[in-house]
CSV table of C-alpha atoms in Angstrom, one decimal:
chain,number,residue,atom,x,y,z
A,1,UNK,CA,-37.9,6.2,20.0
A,2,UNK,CA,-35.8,7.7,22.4
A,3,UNK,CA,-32.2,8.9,21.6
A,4,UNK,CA,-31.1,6.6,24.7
A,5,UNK,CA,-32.4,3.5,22.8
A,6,UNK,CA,-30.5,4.3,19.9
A,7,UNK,CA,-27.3,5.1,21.6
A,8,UNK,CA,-27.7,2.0,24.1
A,9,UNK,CA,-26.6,-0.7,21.4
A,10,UNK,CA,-23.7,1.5,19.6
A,11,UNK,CA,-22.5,1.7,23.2
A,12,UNK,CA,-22.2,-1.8,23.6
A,13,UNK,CA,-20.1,-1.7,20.7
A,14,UNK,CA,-17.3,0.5,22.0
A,15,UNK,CA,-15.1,-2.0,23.7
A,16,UNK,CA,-14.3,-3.0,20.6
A,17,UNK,CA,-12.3,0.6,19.9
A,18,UNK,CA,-10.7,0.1,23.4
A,19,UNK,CA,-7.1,-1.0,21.1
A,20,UNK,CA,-7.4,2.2,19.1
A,21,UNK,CA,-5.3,4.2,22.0
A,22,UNK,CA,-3.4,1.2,22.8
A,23,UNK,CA,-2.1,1.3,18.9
A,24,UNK,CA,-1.4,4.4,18.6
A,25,UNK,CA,0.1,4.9,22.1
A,26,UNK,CA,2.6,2.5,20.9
A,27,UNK,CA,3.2,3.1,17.6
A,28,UNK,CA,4.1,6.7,18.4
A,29,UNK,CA,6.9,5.2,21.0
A,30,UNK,CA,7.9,2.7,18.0
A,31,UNK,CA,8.6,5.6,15.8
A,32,UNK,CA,10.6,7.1,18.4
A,33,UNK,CA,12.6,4.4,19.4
A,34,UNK,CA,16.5,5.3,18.9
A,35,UNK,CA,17.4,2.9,15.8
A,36,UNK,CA,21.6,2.1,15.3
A,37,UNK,CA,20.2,0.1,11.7
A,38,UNK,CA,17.7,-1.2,10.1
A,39,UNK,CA,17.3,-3.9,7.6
A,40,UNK,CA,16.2,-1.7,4.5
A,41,UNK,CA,13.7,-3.1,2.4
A,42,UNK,CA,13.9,-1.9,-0.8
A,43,UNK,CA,14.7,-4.2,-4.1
A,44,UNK,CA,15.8,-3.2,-7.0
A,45,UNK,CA,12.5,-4.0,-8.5
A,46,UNK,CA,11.2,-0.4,-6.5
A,47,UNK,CA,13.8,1.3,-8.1
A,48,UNK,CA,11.7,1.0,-11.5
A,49,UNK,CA,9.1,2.0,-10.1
A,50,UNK,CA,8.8,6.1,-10.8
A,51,UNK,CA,7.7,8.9,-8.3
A,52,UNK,CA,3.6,9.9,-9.1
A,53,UNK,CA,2.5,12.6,-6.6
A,54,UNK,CA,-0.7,12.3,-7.4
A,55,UNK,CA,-1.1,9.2,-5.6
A,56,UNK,CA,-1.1,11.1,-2.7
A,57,UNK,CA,-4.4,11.3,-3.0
A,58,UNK,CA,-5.4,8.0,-2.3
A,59,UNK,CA,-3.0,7.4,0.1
A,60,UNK,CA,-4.5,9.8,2.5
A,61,UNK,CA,-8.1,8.5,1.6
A,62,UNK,CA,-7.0,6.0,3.4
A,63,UNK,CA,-7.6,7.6,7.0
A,64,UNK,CA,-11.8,8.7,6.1
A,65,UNK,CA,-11.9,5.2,4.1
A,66,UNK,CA,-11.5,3.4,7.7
A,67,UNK,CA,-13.7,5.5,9.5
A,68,UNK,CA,-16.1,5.5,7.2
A,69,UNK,CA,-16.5,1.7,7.0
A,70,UNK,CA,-16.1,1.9,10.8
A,71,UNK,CA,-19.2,4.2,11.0
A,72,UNK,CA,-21.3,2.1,8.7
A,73,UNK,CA,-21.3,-1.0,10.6
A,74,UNK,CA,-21.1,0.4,13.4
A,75,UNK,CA,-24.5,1.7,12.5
A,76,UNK,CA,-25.8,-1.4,10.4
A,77,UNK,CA,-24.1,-4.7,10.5
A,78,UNK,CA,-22.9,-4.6,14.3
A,79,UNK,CA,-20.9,-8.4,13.7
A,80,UNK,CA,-19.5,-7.2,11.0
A,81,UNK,CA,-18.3,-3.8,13.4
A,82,UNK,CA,-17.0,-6.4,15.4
A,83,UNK,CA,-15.1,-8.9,12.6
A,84,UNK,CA,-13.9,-5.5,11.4
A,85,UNK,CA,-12.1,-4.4,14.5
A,86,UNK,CA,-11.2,-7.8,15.3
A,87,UNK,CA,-9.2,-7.7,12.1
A,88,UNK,CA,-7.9,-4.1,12.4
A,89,UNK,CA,-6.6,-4.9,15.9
A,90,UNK,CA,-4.8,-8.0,14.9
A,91,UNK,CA,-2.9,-7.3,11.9
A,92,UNK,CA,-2.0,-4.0,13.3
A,93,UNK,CA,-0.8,-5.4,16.5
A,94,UNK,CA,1.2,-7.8,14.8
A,95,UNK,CA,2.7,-5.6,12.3
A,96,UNK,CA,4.1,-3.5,15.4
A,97,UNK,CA,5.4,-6.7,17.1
A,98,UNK,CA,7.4,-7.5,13.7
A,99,UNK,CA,8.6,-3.8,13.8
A,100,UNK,CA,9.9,-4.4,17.1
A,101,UNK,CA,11.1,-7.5,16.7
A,102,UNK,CA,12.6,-6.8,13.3
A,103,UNK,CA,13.4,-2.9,12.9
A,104,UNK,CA,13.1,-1.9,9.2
A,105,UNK,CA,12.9,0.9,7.1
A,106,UNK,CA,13.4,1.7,3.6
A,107,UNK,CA,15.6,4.1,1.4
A,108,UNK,CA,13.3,5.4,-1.3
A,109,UNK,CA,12.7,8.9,-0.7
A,110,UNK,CA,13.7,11.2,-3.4
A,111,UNK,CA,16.5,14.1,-1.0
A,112,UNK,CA,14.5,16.7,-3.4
A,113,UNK,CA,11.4,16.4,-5.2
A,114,UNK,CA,11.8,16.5,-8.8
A,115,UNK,CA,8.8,19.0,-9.1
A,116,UNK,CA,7.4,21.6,-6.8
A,117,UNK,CA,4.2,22.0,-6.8
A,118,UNK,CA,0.8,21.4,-4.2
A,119,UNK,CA,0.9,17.3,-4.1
A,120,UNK,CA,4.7,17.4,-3.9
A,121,UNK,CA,4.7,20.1,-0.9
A,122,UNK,CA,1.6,17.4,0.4
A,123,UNK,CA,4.2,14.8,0.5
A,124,UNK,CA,6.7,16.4,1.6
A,125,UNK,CA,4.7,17.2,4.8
A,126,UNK,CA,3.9,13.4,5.5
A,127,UNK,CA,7.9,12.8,5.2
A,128,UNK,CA,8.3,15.0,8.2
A,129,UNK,CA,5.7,13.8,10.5
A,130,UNK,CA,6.3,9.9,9.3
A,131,UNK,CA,9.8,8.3,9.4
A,132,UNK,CA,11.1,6.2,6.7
A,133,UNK,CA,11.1,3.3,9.7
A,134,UNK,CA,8.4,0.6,10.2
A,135,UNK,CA,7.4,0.1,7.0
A,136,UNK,CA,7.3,-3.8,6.8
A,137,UNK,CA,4.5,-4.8,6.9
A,138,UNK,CA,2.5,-2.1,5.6
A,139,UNK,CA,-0.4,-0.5,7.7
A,140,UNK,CA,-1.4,1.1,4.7
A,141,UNK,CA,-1.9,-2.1,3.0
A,142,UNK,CA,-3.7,-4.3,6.0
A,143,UNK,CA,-6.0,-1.2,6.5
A,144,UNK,CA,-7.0,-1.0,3.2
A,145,UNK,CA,-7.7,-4.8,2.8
A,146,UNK,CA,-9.2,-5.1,6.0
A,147,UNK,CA,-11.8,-2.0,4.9
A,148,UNK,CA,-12.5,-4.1,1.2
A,149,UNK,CA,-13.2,-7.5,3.1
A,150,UNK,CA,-15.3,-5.8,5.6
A,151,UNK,CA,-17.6,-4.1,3.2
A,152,UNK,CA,-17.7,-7.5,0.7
A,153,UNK,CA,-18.6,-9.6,4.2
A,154,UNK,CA,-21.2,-7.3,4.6
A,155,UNK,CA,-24.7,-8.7,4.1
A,156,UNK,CA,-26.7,-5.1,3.9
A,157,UNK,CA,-24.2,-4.0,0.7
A,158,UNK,CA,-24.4,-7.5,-0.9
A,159,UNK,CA,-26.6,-5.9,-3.2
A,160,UNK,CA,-24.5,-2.8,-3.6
A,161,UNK,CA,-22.4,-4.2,-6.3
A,162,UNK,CA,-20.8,-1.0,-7.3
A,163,UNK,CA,-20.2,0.7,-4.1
A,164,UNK,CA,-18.6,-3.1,-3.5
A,165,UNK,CA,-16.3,-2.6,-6.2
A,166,UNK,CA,-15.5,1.2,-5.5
A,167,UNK,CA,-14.4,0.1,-2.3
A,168,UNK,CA,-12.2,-2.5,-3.6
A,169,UNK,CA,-10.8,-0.5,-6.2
A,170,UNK,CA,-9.6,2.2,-3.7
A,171,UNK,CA,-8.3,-0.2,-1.8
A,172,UNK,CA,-5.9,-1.4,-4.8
A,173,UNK,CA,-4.9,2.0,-5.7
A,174,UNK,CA,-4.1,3.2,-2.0
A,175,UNK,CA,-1.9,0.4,-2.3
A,176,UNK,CA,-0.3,1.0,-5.1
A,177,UNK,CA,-0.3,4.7,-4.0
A,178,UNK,CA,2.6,3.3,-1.0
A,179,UNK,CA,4.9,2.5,-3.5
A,180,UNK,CA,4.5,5.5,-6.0
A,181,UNK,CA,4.8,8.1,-3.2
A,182,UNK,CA,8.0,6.2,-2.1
A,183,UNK,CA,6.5,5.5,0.7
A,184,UNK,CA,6.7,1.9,1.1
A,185,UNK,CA,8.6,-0.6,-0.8
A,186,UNK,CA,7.3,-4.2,-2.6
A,187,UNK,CA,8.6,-6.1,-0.1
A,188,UNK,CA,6.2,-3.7,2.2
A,189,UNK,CA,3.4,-4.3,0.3
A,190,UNK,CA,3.3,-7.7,0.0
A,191,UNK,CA,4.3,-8.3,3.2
A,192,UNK,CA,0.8,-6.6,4.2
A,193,UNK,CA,-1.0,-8.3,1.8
A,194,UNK,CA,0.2,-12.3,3.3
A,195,UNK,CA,-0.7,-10.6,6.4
A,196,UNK,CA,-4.0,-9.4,5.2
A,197,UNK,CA,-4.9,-12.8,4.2
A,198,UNK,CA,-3.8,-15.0,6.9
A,199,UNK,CA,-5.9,-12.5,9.7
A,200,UNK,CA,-8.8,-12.4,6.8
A,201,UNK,CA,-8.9,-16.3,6.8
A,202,UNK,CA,-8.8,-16.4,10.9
A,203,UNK,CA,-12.0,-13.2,11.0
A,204,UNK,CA,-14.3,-14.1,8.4
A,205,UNK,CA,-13.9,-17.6,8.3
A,206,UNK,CA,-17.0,-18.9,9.9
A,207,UNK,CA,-15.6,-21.3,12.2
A,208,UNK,CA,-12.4,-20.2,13.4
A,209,UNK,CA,-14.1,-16.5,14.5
A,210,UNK,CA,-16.2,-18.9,17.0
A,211,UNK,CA,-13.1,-18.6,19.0
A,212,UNK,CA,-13.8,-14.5,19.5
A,213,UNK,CA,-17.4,-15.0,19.6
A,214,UNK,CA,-16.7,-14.7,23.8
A,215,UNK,CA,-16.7,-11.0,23.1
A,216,UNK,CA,-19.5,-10.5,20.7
A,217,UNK,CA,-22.2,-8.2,22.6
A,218,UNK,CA,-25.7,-9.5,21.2
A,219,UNK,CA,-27.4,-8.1,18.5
């Protein structure tokens, strides 16, 4: 087989990646939009919640977590590529449209870390390239959902059981990592997670993703 005949359905594929710039384009101009205030979404229930920096780890698995799924399907399960992005696009778009609509931020970030040491520097660095704005709902969180239902929709790793649940067990902690870092707050969170679900519903529900089936390339 010739490398053309693999290449020619994964390039079928790639309008599906076509909102990729498009996000990030604007989420970049979001971040530097002069604020006068923001509604700040901490509760007092984040104030009991202590500062790990060792959830840093997970929270930055979050970037090759995406891609990886990304690659997978894009490789073997080409509708559930396109679910996936489908999903990815929407809640992302639509967390950016409540950013815009609704500038937020939150208040949680230690002035100086109470240690000093490799994961604290880590953080530190992710402070100073990602403002304390935009935070409701939580990318991290609709990312990380989006990456778990794509992989337990997936009919080649229904038989993967524990690569099913390893997936969906990072997915909790990355999470939880948002609020430990101080990062995110509840209200963040949970915000992604209603978000998470409504899209989810929409996506992977058989019969309302007929409405995006339009766009599906063949198999």
């Amino acid at each position: 087989m010739r490398l053309s005949d693999l290449w020619r359905p994964i390039r079928a594929e790639m309008k599906y990646l076509l909102w990729l710039p498009l996000y990030l384009l604007s989420f970049v101009i979001l971040e530097r939009l002069p604020i006068s205030g923001y509604w700040a979404t901490q509760t007092p229930w984040d104030q009991a919640i202590p500062f790990c920096e060792w959830f840093v780890i997970p929270y930055c698995l979050w970037y090759p977590l995406l891609v990886a799924v990304g690659l997978y399907l894009l490789a073997r399960d080409r509708e559930g590529f396109r679910r996936y992005m489908v999903f990815l696009s929407l809640t992302f778009f639509l967390s950016e449209l409540i950013w815009f609509l609704i500038p937020n931020g939150q208040d949680l970030r230690p002035l100086v870390m109470p240690r000093d040491n490799l994961l604290t520097r880590w953080i530190a660095g992710l402070y100073a390239i990602d403002t304390n704005t935009n935070v409701f709902p939580s990318v991290h969180v609709v990312g990380s959902v989006g990456a778990a239902w794509a992989v337990w929709n997936c009919r080649r790793l229904r038989s993967r059981r524990a690569l099913r649940w390893a997936v969906a067990v990072l997915a909790v902690l990355i999470c939880l990592s948002t609020l430990f870092i101080k990062q995110h707050a509840c209200l963040d969170v949970l915000s992604g997670l209603v978000l998470s679900l409504a899209v989810g519903l929409l996506v992977y529900h058989r019969n309302l993703y007929r409405a995006f089936r339009p766009l599906a390339a063949p198999d």
